[in-house]
Short mmCIF file of C-alpha atoms in Angstrom, two decimals:
data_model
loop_
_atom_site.label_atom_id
_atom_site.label_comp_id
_atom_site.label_asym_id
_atom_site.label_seq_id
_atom_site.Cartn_x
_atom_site.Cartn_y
_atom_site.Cartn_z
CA UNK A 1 140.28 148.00 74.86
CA UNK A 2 137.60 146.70 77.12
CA UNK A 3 138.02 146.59 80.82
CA UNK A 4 138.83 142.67 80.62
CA UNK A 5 141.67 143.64 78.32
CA UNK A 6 143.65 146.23 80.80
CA UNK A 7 146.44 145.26 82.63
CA UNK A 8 145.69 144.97 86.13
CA UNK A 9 147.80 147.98 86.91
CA UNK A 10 145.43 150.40 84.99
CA UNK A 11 142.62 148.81 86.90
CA UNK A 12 143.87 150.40 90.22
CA UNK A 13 141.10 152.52 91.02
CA UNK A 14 139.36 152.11 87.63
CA UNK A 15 135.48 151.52 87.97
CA UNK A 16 135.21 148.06 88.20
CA UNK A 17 137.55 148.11 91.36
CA UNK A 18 135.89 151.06 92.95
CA UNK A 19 132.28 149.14 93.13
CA UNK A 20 134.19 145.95 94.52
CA UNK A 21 135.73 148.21 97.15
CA UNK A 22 132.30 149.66 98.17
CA UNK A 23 130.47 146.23 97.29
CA UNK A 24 133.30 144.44 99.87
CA UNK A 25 132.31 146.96 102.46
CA UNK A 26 136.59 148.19 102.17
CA UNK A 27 135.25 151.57 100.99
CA UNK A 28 131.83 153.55 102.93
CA UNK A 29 132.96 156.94 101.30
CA UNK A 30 134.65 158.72 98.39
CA UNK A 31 137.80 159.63 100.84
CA UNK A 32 137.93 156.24 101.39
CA UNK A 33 137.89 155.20 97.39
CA UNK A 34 140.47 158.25 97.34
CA UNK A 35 143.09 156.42 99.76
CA UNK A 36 142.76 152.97 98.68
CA UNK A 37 142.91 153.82 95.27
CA UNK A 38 145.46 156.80 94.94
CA UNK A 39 143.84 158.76 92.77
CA UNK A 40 143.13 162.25 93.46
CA UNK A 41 139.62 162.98 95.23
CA UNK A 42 138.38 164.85 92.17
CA UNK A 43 138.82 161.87 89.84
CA UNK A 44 137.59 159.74 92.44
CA UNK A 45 134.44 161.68 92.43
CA UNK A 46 133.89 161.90 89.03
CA UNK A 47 134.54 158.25 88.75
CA UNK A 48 131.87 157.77 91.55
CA UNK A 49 129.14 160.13 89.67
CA UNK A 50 129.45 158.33 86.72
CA UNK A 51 128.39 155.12 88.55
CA UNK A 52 125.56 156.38 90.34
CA UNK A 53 124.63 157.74 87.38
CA UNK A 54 124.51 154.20 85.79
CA UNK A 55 123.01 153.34 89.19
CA UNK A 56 125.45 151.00 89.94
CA UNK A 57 126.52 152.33 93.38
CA UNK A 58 124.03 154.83 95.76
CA UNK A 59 124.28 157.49 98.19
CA UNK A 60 122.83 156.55 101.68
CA UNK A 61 123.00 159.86 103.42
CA UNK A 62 126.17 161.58 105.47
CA UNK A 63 128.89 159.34 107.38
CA UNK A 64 130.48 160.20 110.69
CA UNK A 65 133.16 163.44 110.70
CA UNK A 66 136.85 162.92 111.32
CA UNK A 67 136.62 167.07 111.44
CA UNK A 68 135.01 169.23 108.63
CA UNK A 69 132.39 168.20 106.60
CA UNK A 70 130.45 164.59 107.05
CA UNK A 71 131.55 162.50 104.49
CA UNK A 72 128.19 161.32 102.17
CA UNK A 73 128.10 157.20 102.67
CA UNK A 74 128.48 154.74 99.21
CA UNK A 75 126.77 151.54 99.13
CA UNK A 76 125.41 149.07 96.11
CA UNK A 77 122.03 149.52 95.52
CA UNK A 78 120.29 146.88 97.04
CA UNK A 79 117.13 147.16 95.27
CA UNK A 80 115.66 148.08 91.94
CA UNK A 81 118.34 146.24 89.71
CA UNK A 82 119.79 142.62 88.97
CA UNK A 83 121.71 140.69 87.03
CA UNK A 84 120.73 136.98 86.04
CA UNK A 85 123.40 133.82 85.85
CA UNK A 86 122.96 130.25 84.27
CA UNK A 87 125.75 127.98 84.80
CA UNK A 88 124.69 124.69 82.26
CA UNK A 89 125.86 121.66 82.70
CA UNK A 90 125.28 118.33 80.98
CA UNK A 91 122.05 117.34 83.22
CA UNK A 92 121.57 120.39 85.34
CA UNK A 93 121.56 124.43 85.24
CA UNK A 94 122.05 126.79 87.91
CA UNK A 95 119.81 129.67 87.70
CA UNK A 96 119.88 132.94 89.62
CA UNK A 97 119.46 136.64 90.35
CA UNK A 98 122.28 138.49 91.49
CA UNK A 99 122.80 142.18 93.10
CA UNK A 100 124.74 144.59 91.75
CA UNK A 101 127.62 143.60 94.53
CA UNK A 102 127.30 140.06 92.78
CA UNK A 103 125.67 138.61 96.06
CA UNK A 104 122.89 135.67 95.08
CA UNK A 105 119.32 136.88 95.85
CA UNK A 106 117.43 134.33 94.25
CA UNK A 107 118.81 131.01 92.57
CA UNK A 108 117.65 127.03 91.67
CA UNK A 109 118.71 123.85 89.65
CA UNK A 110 116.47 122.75 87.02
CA UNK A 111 117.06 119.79 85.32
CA UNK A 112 118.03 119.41 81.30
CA UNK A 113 118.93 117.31 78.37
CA UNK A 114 121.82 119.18 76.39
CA UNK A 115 121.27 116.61 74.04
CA UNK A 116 117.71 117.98 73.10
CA UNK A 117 119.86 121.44 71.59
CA UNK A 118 120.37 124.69 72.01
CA UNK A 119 117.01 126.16 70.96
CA UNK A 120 115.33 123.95 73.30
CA UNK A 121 117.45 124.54 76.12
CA UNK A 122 118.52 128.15 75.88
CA UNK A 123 114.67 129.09 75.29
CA UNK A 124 113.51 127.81 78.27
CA UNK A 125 116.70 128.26 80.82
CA UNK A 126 116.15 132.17 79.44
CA UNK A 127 112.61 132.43 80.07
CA UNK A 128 113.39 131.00 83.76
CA UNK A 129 115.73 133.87 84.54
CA UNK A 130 113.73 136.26 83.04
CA UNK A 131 110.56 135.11 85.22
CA UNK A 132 113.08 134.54 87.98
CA UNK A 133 113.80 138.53 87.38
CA UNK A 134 110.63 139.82 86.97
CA UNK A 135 109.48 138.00 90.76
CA UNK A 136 112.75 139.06 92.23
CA UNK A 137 112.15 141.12 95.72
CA UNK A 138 115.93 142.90 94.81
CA UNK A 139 114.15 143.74 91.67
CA UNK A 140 110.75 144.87 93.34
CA UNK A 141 108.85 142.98 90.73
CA UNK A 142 110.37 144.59 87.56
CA UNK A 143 111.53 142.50 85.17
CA UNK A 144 113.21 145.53 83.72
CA UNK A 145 115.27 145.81 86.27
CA UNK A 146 117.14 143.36 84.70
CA UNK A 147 120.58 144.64 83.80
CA UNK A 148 122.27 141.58 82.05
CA UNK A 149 122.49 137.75 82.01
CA UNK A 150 125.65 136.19 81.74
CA UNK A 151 125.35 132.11 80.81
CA UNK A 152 128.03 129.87 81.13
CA UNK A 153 128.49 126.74 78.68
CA UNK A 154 129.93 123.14 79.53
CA UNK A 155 131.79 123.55 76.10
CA UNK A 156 134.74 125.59 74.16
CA UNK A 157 133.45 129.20 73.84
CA UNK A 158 134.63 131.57 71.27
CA UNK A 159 134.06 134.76 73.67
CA UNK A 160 134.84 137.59 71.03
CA UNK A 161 131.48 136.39 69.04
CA UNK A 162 129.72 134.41 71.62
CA UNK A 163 129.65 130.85 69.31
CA UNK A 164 130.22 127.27 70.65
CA UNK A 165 133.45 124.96 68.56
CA UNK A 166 133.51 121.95 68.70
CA UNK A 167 132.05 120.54 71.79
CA UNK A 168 133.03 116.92 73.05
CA UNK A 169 129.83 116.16 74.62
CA UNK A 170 126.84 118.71 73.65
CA UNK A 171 125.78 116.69 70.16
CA UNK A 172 123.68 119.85 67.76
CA UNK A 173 125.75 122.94 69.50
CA UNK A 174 128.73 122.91 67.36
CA UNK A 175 129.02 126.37 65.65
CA UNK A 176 125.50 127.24 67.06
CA UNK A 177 125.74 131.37 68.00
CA UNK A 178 124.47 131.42 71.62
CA UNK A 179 124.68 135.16 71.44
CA UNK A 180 123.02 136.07 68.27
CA UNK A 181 120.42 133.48 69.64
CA UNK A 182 119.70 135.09 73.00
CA UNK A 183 119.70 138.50 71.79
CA UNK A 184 116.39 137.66 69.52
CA UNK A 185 114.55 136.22 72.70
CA UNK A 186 115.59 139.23 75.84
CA UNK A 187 116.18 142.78 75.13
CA UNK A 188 119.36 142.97 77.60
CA UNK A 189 123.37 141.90 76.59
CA UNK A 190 123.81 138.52 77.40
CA UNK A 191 127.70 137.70 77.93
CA UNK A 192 128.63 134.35 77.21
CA UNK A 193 131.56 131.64 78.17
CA UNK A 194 132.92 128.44 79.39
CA UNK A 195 131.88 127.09 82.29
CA UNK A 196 135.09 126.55 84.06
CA UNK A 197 136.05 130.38 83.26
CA UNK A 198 133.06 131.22 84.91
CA UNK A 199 133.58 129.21 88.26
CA UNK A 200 137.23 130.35 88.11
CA UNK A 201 135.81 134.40 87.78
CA UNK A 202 133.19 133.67 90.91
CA UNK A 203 135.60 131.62 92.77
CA UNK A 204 138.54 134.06 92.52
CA UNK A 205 136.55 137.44 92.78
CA UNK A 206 134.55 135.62 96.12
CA UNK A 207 138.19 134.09 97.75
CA UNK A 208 141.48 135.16 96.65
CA UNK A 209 140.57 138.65 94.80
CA UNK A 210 143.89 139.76 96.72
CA UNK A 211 145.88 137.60 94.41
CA UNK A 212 147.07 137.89 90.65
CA UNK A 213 147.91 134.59 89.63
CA UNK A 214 145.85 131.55 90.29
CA UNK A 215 144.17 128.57 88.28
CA UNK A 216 140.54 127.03 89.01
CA UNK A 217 139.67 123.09 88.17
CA UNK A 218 136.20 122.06 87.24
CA UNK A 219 135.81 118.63 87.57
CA UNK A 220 132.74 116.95 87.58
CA UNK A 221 131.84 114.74 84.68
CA UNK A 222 134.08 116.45 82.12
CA UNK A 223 137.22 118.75 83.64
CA UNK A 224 138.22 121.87 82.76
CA UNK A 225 140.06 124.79 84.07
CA UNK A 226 140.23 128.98 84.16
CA UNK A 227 142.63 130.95 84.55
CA UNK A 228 143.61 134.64 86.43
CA UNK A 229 146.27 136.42 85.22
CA UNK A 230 147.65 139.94 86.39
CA UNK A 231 143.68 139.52 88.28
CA UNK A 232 141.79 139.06 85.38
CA UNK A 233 140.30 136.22 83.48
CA UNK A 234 142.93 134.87 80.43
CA UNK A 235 141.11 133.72 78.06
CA UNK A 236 143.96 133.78 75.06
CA UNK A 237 143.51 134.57 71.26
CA UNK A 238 140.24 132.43 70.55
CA UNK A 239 138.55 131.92 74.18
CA UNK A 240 140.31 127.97 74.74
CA UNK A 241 142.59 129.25 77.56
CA UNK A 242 143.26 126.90 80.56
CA UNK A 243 141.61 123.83 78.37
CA UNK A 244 143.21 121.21 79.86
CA UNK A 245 140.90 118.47 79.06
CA UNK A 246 142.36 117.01 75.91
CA UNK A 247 145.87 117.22 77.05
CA UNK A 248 146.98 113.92 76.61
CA UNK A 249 148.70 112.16 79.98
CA UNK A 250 148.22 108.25 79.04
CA UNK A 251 149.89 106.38 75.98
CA UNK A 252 148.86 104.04 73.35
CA UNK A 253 147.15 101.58 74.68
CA UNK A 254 144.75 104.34 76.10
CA UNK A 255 141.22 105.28 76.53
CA UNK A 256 139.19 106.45 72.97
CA UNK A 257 138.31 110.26 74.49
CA UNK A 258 135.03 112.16 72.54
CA UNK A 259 137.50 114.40 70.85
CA UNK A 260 138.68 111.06 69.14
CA UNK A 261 142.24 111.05 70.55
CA UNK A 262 143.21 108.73 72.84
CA UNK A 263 144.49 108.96 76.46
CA UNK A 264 143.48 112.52 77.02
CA UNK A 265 142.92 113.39 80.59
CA UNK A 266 139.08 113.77 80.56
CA UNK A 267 138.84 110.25 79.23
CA UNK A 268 140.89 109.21 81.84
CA UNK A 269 140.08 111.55 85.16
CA UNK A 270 136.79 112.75 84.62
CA UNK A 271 133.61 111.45 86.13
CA UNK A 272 132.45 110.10 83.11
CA UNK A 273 135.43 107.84 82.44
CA UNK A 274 135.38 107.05 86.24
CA UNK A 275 131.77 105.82 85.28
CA UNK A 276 133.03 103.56 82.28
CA UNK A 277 136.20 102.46 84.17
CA UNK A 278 134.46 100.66 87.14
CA UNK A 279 131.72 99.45 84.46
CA UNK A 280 134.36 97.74 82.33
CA UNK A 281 135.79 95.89 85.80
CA UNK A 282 132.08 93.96 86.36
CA UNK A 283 131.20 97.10 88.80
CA UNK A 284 127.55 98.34 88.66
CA UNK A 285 127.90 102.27 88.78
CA UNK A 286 124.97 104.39 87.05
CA UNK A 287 126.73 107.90 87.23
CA UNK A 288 128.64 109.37 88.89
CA UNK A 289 126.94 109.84 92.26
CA UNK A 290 127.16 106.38 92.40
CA UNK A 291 130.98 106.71 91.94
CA UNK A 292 131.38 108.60 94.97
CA UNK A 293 128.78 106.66 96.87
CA UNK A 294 131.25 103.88 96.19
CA UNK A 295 134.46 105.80 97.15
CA UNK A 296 132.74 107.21 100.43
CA UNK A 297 131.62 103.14 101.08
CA UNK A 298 135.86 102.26 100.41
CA UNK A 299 135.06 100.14 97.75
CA UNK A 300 138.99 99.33 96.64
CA UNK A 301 137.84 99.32 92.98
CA UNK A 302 136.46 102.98 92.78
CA UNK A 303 139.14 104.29 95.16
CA UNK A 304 141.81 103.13 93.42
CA UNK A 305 140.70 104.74 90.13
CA UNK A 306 140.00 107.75 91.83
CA UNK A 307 143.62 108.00 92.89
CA UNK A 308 144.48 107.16 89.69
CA UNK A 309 142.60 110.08 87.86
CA UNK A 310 144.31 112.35 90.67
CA UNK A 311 147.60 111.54 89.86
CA UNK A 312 146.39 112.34 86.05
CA UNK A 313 145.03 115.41 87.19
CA UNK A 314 148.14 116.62 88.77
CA UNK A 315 150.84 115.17 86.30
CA UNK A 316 148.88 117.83 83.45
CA UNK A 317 148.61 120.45 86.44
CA UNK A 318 152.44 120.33 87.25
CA UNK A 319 153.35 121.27 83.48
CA UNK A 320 150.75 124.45 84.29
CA UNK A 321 152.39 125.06 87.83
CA UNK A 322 155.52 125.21 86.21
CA UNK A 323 154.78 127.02 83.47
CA UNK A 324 152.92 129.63 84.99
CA UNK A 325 153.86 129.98 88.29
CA UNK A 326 150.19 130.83 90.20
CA UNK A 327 149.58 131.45 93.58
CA UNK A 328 146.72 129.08 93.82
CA UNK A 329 145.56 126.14 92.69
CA UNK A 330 142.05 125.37 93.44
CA UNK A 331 139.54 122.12 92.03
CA UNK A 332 136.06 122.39 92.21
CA UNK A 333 133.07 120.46 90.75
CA UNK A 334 131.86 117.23 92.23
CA UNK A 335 134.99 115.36 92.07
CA UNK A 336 136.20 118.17 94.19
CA UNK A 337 134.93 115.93 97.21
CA UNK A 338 136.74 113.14 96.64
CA UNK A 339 139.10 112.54 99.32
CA UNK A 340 141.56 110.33 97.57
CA UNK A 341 141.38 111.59 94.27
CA UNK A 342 142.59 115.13 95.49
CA UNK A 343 145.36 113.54 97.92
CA UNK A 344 146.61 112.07 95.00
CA UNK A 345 146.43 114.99 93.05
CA UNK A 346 148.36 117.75 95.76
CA UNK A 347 150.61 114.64 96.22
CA UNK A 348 151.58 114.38 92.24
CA UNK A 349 152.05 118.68 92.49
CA UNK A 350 154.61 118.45 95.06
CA UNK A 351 156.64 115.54 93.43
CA UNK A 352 156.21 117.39 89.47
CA UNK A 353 156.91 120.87 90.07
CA UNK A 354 160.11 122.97 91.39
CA UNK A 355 160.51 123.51 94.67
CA UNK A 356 160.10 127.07 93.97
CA UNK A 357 156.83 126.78 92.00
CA UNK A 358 154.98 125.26 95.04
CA UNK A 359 156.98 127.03 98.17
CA UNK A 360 154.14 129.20 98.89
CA UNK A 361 151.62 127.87 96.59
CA UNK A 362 148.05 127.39 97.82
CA UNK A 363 146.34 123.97 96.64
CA UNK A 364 142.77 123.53 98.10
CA UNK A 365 139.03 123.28 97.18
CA UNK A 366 136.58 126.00 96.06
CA UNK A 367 135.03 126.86 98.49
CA UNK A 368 132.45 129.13 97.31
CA UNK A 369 129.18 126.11 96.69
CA UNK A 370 126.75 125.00 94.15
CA UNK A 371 126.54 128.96 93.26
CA UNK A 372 130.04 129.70 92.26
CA UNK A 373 129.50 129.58 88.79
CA UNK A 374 126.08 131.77 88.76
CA UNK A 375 128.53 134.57 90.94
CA UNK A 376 130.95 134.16 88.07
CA UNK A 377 128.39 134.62 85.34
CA UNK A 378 126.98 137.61 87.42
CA UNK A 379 130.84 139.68 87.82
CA UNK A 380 131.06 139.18 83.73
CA UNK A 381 127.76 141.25 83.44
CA UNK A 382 128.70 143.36 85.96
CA UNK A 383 132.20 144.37 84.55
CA UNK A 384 130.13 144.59 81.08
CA UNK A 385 127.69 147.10 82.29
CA UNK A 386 130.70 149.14 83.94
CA UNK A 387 132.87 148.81 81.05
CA UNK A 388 130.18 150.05 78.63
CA UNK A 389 129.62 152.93 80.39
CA UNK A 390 133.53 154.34 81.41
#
């Protein structure tokens, strides 16, 4: 059983949780660990050795005295190790270099072509972070202070073996091993998974880590969503958790989607079917900046279909609400910004789901930025690294 795998119970105080504590500034000392956590000081110690020994968390010298001995201070090391992230989208990637507390210390978008394949793209994206690394000032010029990279893939993501199935809109990936392939070009463990798990991971561990239950949107040009359960990612049996983008919310007649359904909801609500929509009513639209260019100018066209992919949105979201019963439900992405489109969306929650599934329920925007899903990427590395070494 990996640390991902553990109910959230056995977690209390497990390593993971003891670097957030210190990493969140909650803990300063092992007596503190101790009463958050518990546990009894000598396990808390020997918890705490182990990670320094992994050099995961530091000792900074002695702590002011409530009587007796001065406490010795706990901190992340802030220097000397990294992670790296890449968050891939369709025409962009997010690279960066993380600390070991999962803040960003170095990070930039460089533009790409999934269509020109994985080689091509994975090569270079991993050769970025691995300069990126090696000129890091966390990392004091090492590139061997790289700990990890964790990569996150605008496609469905078998997570047990690291291999891409079936992707809608990244023509060469399907079946291509993303892990087998990135473990011939760096010499660290490279954790890969959906993109939308990964901004749901960063978002979740940087806003509501308090909570158990919550779901995360990522809607951009495609949509997708991630799910916490019991405070940890749920993935489910193959890695396709919380793929809501081929749930099917319009009937026959209805849009052809890339899966080669019809009427799912990303051919109906996503960017790119925003994009075709206002093309097929005489409306020149390039992408989907030029959407919300549109919907920020009130052009009645664009704004209506933007309420209209809301209301999709939040009809498939009510069947989750209800379902599952979270504590938050947050959309992020670039369609995350539009005004109407998420209006239409809370509005469709409130009128779908029981009163009881939405009394306290929290529906807003991610808040965490461009860098969400490189923080996302970074925690999966991190809880690797810890969960290799219990």
């Amino acid at each position: 059983m990996t640390i991902d795998d553990a109910p959230r119970e056995a977690l209390r105080g497990g390593p993971r949780e003891l670097l957030r504590w210190v990493a969140t500034g909650a803990a300063v000392s092992r007596a503190d660990l101790s009463r958050l956590s518990g546990l009894s000081p000598s396990t808390v110690s020997q918890r705490v050795e182990a990670l320094i020994n992994q050099g995961l968390l530091e000792e900074t010298g002695a702590g002011r005295s409530r009587g007796g001995r001065r406490p010795r201070q706990l901190a992340v090391p802030t220097g000397g190790a990294v992670v790296g992230a890449i968050d891939l989208g369709a025409h962009h990637a997010r690279i960066g270099t993380l600390d070991l507390s999962g803040r960003v210390v170095q990070a930039r978008t460089l533009p790409v072509r999934i269509e020109d394949g994985p080689e091509t793209v994975l090569g270079r994206l991993l050769a970025e972070v691995t300069a990126l690394a090696g000129s890091d000032p966390a990392a004091g010029g090492a590139a061997g202070a790289l700990r990890g990279i964790g990569i996150g893939i605008p496609g469905p993501v078998q997570h047990s073996t690291g291999r891409i199935v079936s992707p809608s809109r990244m023509p060469g990936w399907n079946g291509f091993d993303v892990a087998a392939f990135c473990a011939d070009h760096v010499d660290v463990p490279v954790i890969v998974d959906n993109d939308a798990n990964l901004m749901a991971l960063g978002a979740h561990r940087t806003a509501h880590a308090e909570l158990d239950h919550a779901v995360y949107i990522k809607a951009g040009t495609g949509i997708g969503s991630g799910v916490i359960s019991s405070g940890r990612l749920h993935r489910g049996a193959q890695g396709s958790a919380g793929d809501i983008s081929h749930c099917r919310v319009v009937a026959d007649p209805a849009p052809l989607c890339s899966c080669g359904n019809a009427g799912c909801l990303e051919a109906v609500a996503s960017g790119a079917a925003l994009v075709t929509a206002l093309r097929e009513q005489g409306v020149p639209v390039d992408d989907l900046t030029g959407v919300l260019r549109l919907i920020d100018d009130g052009d009645r066209h664009a704004t209506a279909l933007a309420r209209q992919a809301g209301r999709a949105i939040g009809e498939i979201l009510a069947v989750v609400v209800n379902f599952f019963n979270p504590q938050v439900v947050a959309i992020g992405g670039r369609l995350a910004d539009c005004e109407p489109l998420l209006a239409s969306m809370r509005a469709t929650l409130y009128e779908r789901c029981l009163p009881l599934a939405t009394q306290t329920l929290l529906i807003e925007r991610v808040a965490t930025g461009q860098d969400v899903g490189i923080t996302g990427a970074a925690h999966l590395v991190i809880d690797h690294v810890v969960a290799a070494h219990p």
